[in-house]
Structures are given as C-alpha cells and as structure tokens.
XYZ file of N, CA and C in Angstrom:
462
model
N -2.925 4.016 -1.629
C -2.585 3.389 -0.370
C -3.470 2.164 -0.173
N -2.842 1.066 0.155
C -3.570 -0.166 0.418
C -4.176 -0.087 1.807
N -5.443 -0.401 1.889
C -6.099 -0.421 3.194
C -6.154 -1.869 3.662
N -5.428 -2.151 4.721
C -5.421 -3.487 5.288
C -5.767 -3.391 6.763
N -6.437 -4.385 7.256
C -6.799 -4.422 8.661
C -5.830 -5.329 9.403
N -5.233 -4.780 10.446
C -4.384 -5.584 11.325
C -5.325 -6.316 12.268
N -5.230 -7.635 12.293
C -6.121 -8.436 13.133
C -5.563 -8.615 14.539
N -4.240 -8.714 14.636
C -3.602 -8.915 15.940
C -2.129 -8.552 15.827
N -1.531 -8.282 16.973
C -0.096 -7.992 17.021
C 0.453 -8.543 18.321
N 1.675 -9.066 18.251
C 2.328 -9.611 19.434
C 3.809 -9.246 19.383
N 4.335 -8.800 20.515
C 5.758 -8.467 20.604
C 6.546 -9.722 20.959
N 7.621 -9.974 20.233
C 8.519 -11.093 20.522
C 9.877 -10.492 20.863
N 10.118 -10.298 22.148
C 11.354 -9.663 22.598
C 12.586 -10.531 22.356
N 12.416 -11.832 22.296
C 13.545 -12.722 22.051
C 14.068 -12.520 20.626
N 13.160 -12.502 19.663
C 13.540 -12.337 18.257
C 13.575 -10.873 17.823
N 13.161 -9.965 18.726
C 13.178 -8.521 18.458
C 12.314 -8.154 17.256
N 11.098 -8.743 17.210
C 10.150 -8.456 16.139
C 8.738 -8.363 16.702
N 7.896 -7.649 15.970
C 6.463 -7.743 16.195
C 5.942 -8.780 15.227
N 5.062 -9.630 15.690
C 4.352 -10.555 14.812
C 2.996 -9.918 14.554
N 2.757 -9.558 13.300
C 1.562 -8.812 12.929
C 0.683 -9.701 12.052
N -0.562 -9.881 12.453
C -1.492 -10.711 11.686
C -2.340 -9.802 10.802
N -2.221 -10.031 9.481
C -3.007 -9.310 8.482
C -3.608 -10.364 7.565
N -4.932 -10.344 7.452
C -5.651 -11.305 6.617
C -5.217 -12.743 6.911
N -5.197 -13.072 8.170
C -4.893 -14.424 8.662
C -3.480 -14.904 8.349
N -2.600 -13.994 7.971
C -1.200 -14.353 7.728
C -0.325 -13.574 8.715
N 0.691 -14.227 9.247
C 1.579 -13.595 10.222
C 2.806 -13.033 9.505
N 3.046 -11.742 9.716
C 4.205 -11.049 9.154
C 5.109 -10.615 10.301
N 6.411 -10.720 10.094
C 7.366 -10.227 11.091
C 7.755 -8.800 10.732
N 7.866 -7.966 11.761
C 8.249 -6.572 11.570
C 9.281 -6.235 12.642
N 10.554 -6.089 12.248
C 11.645 -5.917 13.223
C 11.527 -4.626 14.035
N 11.889 -4.739 15.294
C 11.920 -3.571 16.178
C 12.814 -2.479 15.596
N 13.885 -2.874 14.929
C 14.875 -1.911 14.440
C 14.314 -0.956 13.389
N 13.154 -1.271 12.808
C 12.570 -0.402 11.799
C 11.713 0.702 12.417
N 11.551 0.665 13.722
C 10.626 1.573 14.396
C 11.328 2.671 15.179
N 10.582 3.740 15.424
C 11.070 4.832 16.261
C 9.924 5.265 17.160
N 10.041 5.087 18.445
C 11.198 4.573 19.176
C 11.297 3.053 19.046
N 12.514 2.590 18.960
C 12.755 1.152 18.818
C 12.809 0.493 20.194
N 12.049 -0.577 20.382
C 12.155 -1.331 21.630
C 13.554 -1.936 21.777
N 14.038 -2.003 23.000
C 15.344 -2.601 23.307
C 15.191 -3.503 24.512
N 16.259 -4.204 24.867
C 16.215 -5.045 26.064
C 16.056 -4.196 27.318
N 16.630 -2.998 27.304
C 16.508 -2.097 28.456
C 15.190 -1.333 28.462
N 14.537 -1.269 27.340
C 13.279 -0.534 27.208
C 12.300 -1.372 26.369
N 11.808 -2.482 26.970
C 11.001 -3.432 26.197
C 9.555 -2.956 25.990
N 8.878 -3.682 25.133
C 7.460 -3.445 24.872
C 6.659 -3.953 26.069
N 5.782 -3.093 26.590
C 4.899 -3.516 27.682
C 3.461 -3.689 27.201
N 3.153 -3.097 26.034
C 1.813 -3.229 25.476
C 1.890 -3.093 23.968
N 1.238 -4.020 23.264
C 1.123 -3.943 21.809
C -0.316 -4.288 21.465
N -0.921 -3.441 20.626
C -2.324 -3.675 20.304
C -2.675 -3.087 18.939
N -3.771 -3.589 18.368
C -4.287 -3.025 17.128
C -4.682 -1.585 17.439
N -4.310 -0.664 16.564
C -4.563 0.761 16.785
C -5.938 1.144 16.236
N -6.901 1.275 17.134
C -8.260 1.639 16.720
C -8.346 3.102 16.282
N -7.372 3.919 16.673
C -7.372 5.331 16.255
C -7.174 5.489 14.751
N -6.621 4.474 14.100
C -6.446 4.503 12.643
C -7.343 3.453 11.984
N -8.434 3.138 12.637
C -9.407 2.210 12.064
C -8.920 0.785 11.964
N -7.963 0.407 12.807
C -7.441 -0.954 12.776
C -6.473 -1.215 11.642
N -6.047 -0.155 10.947
C -5.136 -0.334 9.819
C -3.673 -0.303 10.239
N -3.415 -0.319 11.528
C -2.051 -0.316 12.038
C -2.032 -0.868 13.448
N -0.865 -0.783 14.078
C -0.759 -1.210 15.472
C 0.022 -0.166 16.254
N -0.188 -0.182 17.562
C 0.494 0.753 18.456
C 1.175 -0.056 19.555
N 2.228 0.534 20.114
C 2.925 -0.133 21.212
C 3.395 0.907 22.214
N 3.575 0.431 23.440
C 4.089 1.270 24.518
C 5.311 0.579 25.095
N 6.374 1.353 25.319
C 7.604 0.828 25.905
C 7.583 1.031 27.421
N 8.460 0.349 28.112
C 8.556 0.452 29.569
C 8.790 1.896 30.014
N 9.471 2.682 29.203
C 9.751 4.081 29.533
C 8.524 4.978 29.395
N 7.448 4.447 28.803
C 6.257 5.233 28.551
C 6.190 5.772 27.129
N 7.294 5.665 26.383
C 7.290 6.109 24.987
C 6.327 5.233 24.189
N 5.719 5.847 23.178
C 4.773 5.126 22.343
C 5.171 5.225 20.877
N 4.789 4.225 20.130
C 5.054 4.211 18.699
C 4.013 3.374 17.996
N 4.179 3.246 16.713
C 3.236 2.443 15.956
C 3.680 2.292 14.520
N 2.936 1.501 13.784
C 3.206 1.285 12.360
C 1.902 0.917 11.679
N 1.819 1.280 10.425
C 0.653 0.947 9.613
C 0.844 -0.435 8.980
N -0.258 -1.119 8.761
C -0.213 -2.431 8.136
C 0.441 -2.397 6.772
N 0.232 -1.306 6.041
C 0.848 -1.159 4.719
C 2.370 -1.192 4.815
N 2.936 -0.597 5.866
C 4.391 -0.620 6.042
C 4.886 -2.035 6.346
N 4.091 -2.772 7.096
C 4.446 -4.162 7.399
C 4.475 -4.969 6.102
N 3.466 -4.781 5.266
C 3.428 -5.494 3.980
C 4.600 -5.093 3.096
N 4.900 -3.802 3.058
C 6.022 -3.314 2.240
C 7.338 -3.920 2.710
N 7.577 -3.928 4.010
C 8.809 -4.504 4.542
C 8.939 -5.967 4.137
N 7.818 -6.672 4.094
C 7.819 -8.099 3.771
C 7.661 -8.379 2.280
N 7.833 -7.344 1.440
C 7.751 -7.484 -0.020
C 6.465 -8.173 -0.475
N 5.355 -7.791 0.135
C 4.067 -8.344 -0.257
C 3.752 -7.881 -1.679
N 3.282 -8.768 -2.554
C 3.040 -8.397 -3.952
C 1.986 -7.314 -4.127
N 1.102 -7.127 -3.156
C 0.094 -6.071 -3.276
C 0.741 -4.695 -3.345
N 1.871 -4.531 -2.672
C 2.567 -3.241 -2.682
C 3.130 -2.971 -4.076
N 3.770 -3.980 -4.676
C 4.329 -3.807 -6.017
C 3.221 -3.511 -7.023
N 2.089 -4.174 -6.887
C 0.969 -3.955 -7.797
C 0.422 -2.536 -7.629
N 0.302 -2.089 -6.390
C -0.174 -0.726 -6.138
C 0.790 0.303 -6.733
N 2.084 0.080 -6.584
C 3.076 1.002 -7.142
C 3.016 1.024 -8.670
N 2.827 -0.130 -9.276
C 2.722 -0.208 -10.734
C 1.475 0.537 -11.219
N 0.341 0.332 -10.543
C -0.874 1.045 -10.907
C -0.684 2.556 -10.773
N 0.020 2.969 -9.734
C 0.284 4.401 -9.537
C 1.132 4.947 -10.688
N 2.165 4.208 -11.080
C 3.013 4.641 -12.198
C 2.201 4.754 -13.490
N 1.313 3.794 -13.727
C 0.448 3.856 -14.903
C -0.458 5.082 -14.847
N -0.981 5.370 -13.650
C -1.858 6.531 -13.476
C -1.112 7.839 -13.750
N 0.097 7.953 -13.220
C 0.902 9.149 -13.441
C 1.194 9.326 -14.930
N 1.532 8.230 -15.592
C 1.818 8.283 -17.033
C 0.571 8.715 -17.817
N -0.575 8.148 -17.472
C -1.815 8.514 -18.169
C -2.144 9.985 -17.956
N -1.998 10.451 -16.729
C -2.298 11.858 -16.436
C -1.350 12.809 -17.160
N -0.098 12.401 -17.321
C 0.853 13.280 -18.008
C 0.575 13.327 -19.515
N 0.031 12.247 -20.065
C -0.237 12.190 -21.496
C -1.594 12.790 -21.871
N -2.543 12.735 -20.950
C -3.915 13.128 -21.274
C -4.037 14.589 -21.722
N -3.663 15.550 -20.896
C -3.870 16.930 -21.352
C -2.905 17.329 -22.467
N -1.703 16.810 -22.410
C -0.677 17.205 -23.383
C -0.985 16.686 -24.785
N -1.683 15.552 -24.871
C -1.924 14.940 -26.175
C -3.174 15.425 -26.883
N -3.916 16.335 -26.251
C -5.121 16.848 -26.886
C -6.261 15.842 -26.943
N -6.258 14.879 -26.048
C -7.308 13.859 -26.019
C -8.534 14.391 -25.290
N -9.706 13.870 -25.645
C -10.923 14.171 -24.902
C -11.367 12.900 -24.189
N -12.111 13.069 -23.108
C -12.611 11.905 -22.372
C -13.578 11.097 -23.236
N -14.398 11.774 -24.005
C -15.340 11.058 -24.880
C -14.605 10.267 -25.958
N -13.571 10.879 -26.524
C -12.787 10.182 -27.541
C -12.092 8.954 -26.966
N -11.523 9.102 -25.783
C -10.889 7.955 -25.125
C -11.915 6.876 -24.805
N -13.077 7.309 -24.337
C -14.129 6.346 -24.009
C -14.511 5.527 -25.238
N -14.670 6.190 -26.365
C -14.993 5.470 -27.613
C -13.882 4.479 -27.966
N -12.642 4.950 -27.866
C -11.500 4.101 -28.224
C -11.395 2.891 -27.302
N -11.716 3.082 -26.029
C -11.615 1.998 -25.047
C -12.889 1.158 -24.961
N -13.945 1.611 -25.607
C -15.209 0.876 -25.551
C -15.868 0.979 -24.192
N -15.796 2.168 -23.593
C -16.361 2.360 -22.252
C -17.018 3.737 -22.191
N -17.353 4.181 -21.017
C -18.013 5.483 -20.847
C -17.011 6.553 -20.422
N -17.398 7.813 -20.615
C -16.561 8.930 -20.159
C -16.428 8.900 -18.636
N -17.472 8.439 -17.945
C -17.423 8.316 -16.481
C -16.343 7.323 -16.070
N -16.237 6.211 -16.805
C -15.194 5.221 -16.497
C -13.809 5.791 -16.773
N -13.651 6.594 -17.811
C -12.373 7.250 -18.094
C -12.020 8.168 -16.926
N -13.014 8.893 -16.401
C -12.789 9.730 -15.211
C -12.268 8.891 -14.053
N -12.878 7.741 -13.836
C -12.451 6.856 -12.735
C -11.011 6.382 -12.938
N -10.677 6.033 -14.183
C -9.322 5.559 -14.470
C -8.286 6.658 -14.255
N -8.635 7.885 -14.547
C -7.697 9.000 -14.380
C -7.603 9.485 -12.935
N -8.558 9.102 -12.102
C -8.600 9.546 -10.712
C -7.568 8.775 -9.870
N -6.539 9.479 -9.377
C -5.495 8.810 -8.596
C -6.020 8.280 -7.259
N -7.115 8.835 -6.783
C -7.678 8.372 -5.506
C -8.472 7.082 -5.667
N -8.843 6.767 -6.890
C -9.589 5.539 -7.148
C -8.618 4.368 -7.190
N -8.697 3.498 -6.204
C -7.791 2.338 -6.142
C -8.449 1.070 -6.677
N -9.687 1.190 -7.141
C -10.413 0.024 -7.642
C -10.370 -0.016 -9.170
N -9.183 -0.190 -9.703
C -9.032 -0.317 -11.145
C -8.023 -1.410 -11.430
N -8.148 -1.995 -12.592
C -7.277 -3.114 -12.924
C -6.048 -2.646 -13.700
N -5.012 -3.455 -13.625
C -3.807 -3.199 -14.417
C -4.180 -3.220 -15.894
N -5.029 -4.157 -16.286
C -5.454 -4.269 -17.689
C -6.106 -2.971 -18.175
N -6.997 -2.401 -17.358
C -7.664 -1.151 -17.742
C -6.675 -0.010 -17.867
N -5.731 0.062 -16.940
C -4.765 1.162 -16.953
C -3.770 1.018 -18.106
N -3.355 -0.201 -18.410
C -2.471 -0.415 -19.563
C -3.211 -0.015 -20.836
N -4.500 -0.379 -20.935
C -5.304 0.021 -22.078
C -5.396 1.531 -22.217
N -5.563 2.222 -21.107
C -5.648 3.682 -21.124
C -4.330 4.303 -21.586
N -3.223 3.852 -21.003
C -1.916 4.399 -21.380
C -1.639 4.137 -22.858
N -1.985 2.966 -23.329
C -1.792 2.625 -24.743
C -2.664 3.521 -25.635
N -3.915 3.722 -25.229
C -4.811 4.595 -25.995
C -4.284 6.026 -26.043
N -3.537 6.407 -25.023
C -2.952 7.746 -24.966
C -1.602 7.821 -25.689
N -1.247 6.747 -26.395
C -0.026 6.748 -27.197
C 1.205 6.225 -26.488
N 1.019 5.670 -25.304
C 2.163 5.160 -24.550
C 2.421 3.689 -24.813
N 3.597 3.253 -24.406
C 3.980 1.849 -24.463
C 4.370 1.432 -23.061
N 3.893 0.286 -22.638
C 4.190 -0.199 -21.290
C 5.219 -1.318 -21.398
N 6.360 -1.112 -20.756
C 7.406 -2.124 -20.698
C 7.593 -2.539 -19.250
N 7.647 -3.834 -19.015
C 7.896 -4.349 -17.677
C 9.350 -4.712 -17.543
N 9.914 -4.442 -16.387
C 11.301 -4.817 -16.113
C 11.372 -5.622 -14.835
N 12.355 -6.462 -14.739
C 12.525 -7.304 -13.562
C 13.964 -7.200 -13.074
N 14.129 -7.221 -11.762
C 15.462 -7.222 -11.164
C 15.875 -8.634 -10.802
C-alpha cells in the first residue's frame, strides 16, 4: 500500500468532484465514486484531511449528516498515477518470488550468493510488507529463482 499524505481537499459542487492535493499536485475525485455520494439535494458541508488515518485520506460530511471519506491511494488509483502501477508490479513480482522460493528448494544463503547480497537482504526482498525495494532487485530475485519476467502493455 502506498502511503501518501493528503495536503488539502476542497469540494467542487459545480463539477461534482473533490479536488485533492497530494504532494503539491491537484487530483480530481468524482463524487460518484463515493458512498454516500454527495448530490445537489445533499451537498458537502465539510471536507477536510482525515487526521484519524494519519492524513492519508480525507473525510467529508453531507448536509444530511452522513459522513464518508476516501484514502489518498484511491485518489491516485482513480487518476491512473504511475505509482499505483509500479506498486502492483512489485507485488506481482513478490508473489511470484514467494511461490518459487519454497517449491524450488532454494536457500536464502544460496540466493544471497547468486544475487551478490546478504541473506538479510533476501529476507527483505521476500517480505511482502517491505515496500522499500526496487523493481530491479525483484526482477533479479525472480530470475535467480528460475523465473522469466515479461512486460505487457495495453
């Protein structure tokens, strides 16, 4: 999961979108993607960065009193931000490495030697919770585990 900080949020009832500022860039996020969805009869009366989630999302209140919110990661995903595609690719590489590791009879020390790194680094590469790894490192790991990485484009 990408951790992004929402810096500001503003409701635009005319265009029916929230304008969400993440890393000094403004992203549009349509009301129609939310539940409850703001409408002309039930407009947004308050929109703010959600401190309950560490500023990684925003919250809003409608005139009816209903409340909703969204995470910054969802805003980036809706806007096809390349960080989302990169995170998904890294996850796919991680899943592939994990599926090949135990089945192939590999050891962490053997992989470390093959990759020119430490067994601790191999542990980090195999850890799905570790988001601080490069595509290059993960492709190297999958290749060392006997896999082939093919990229496809739509």
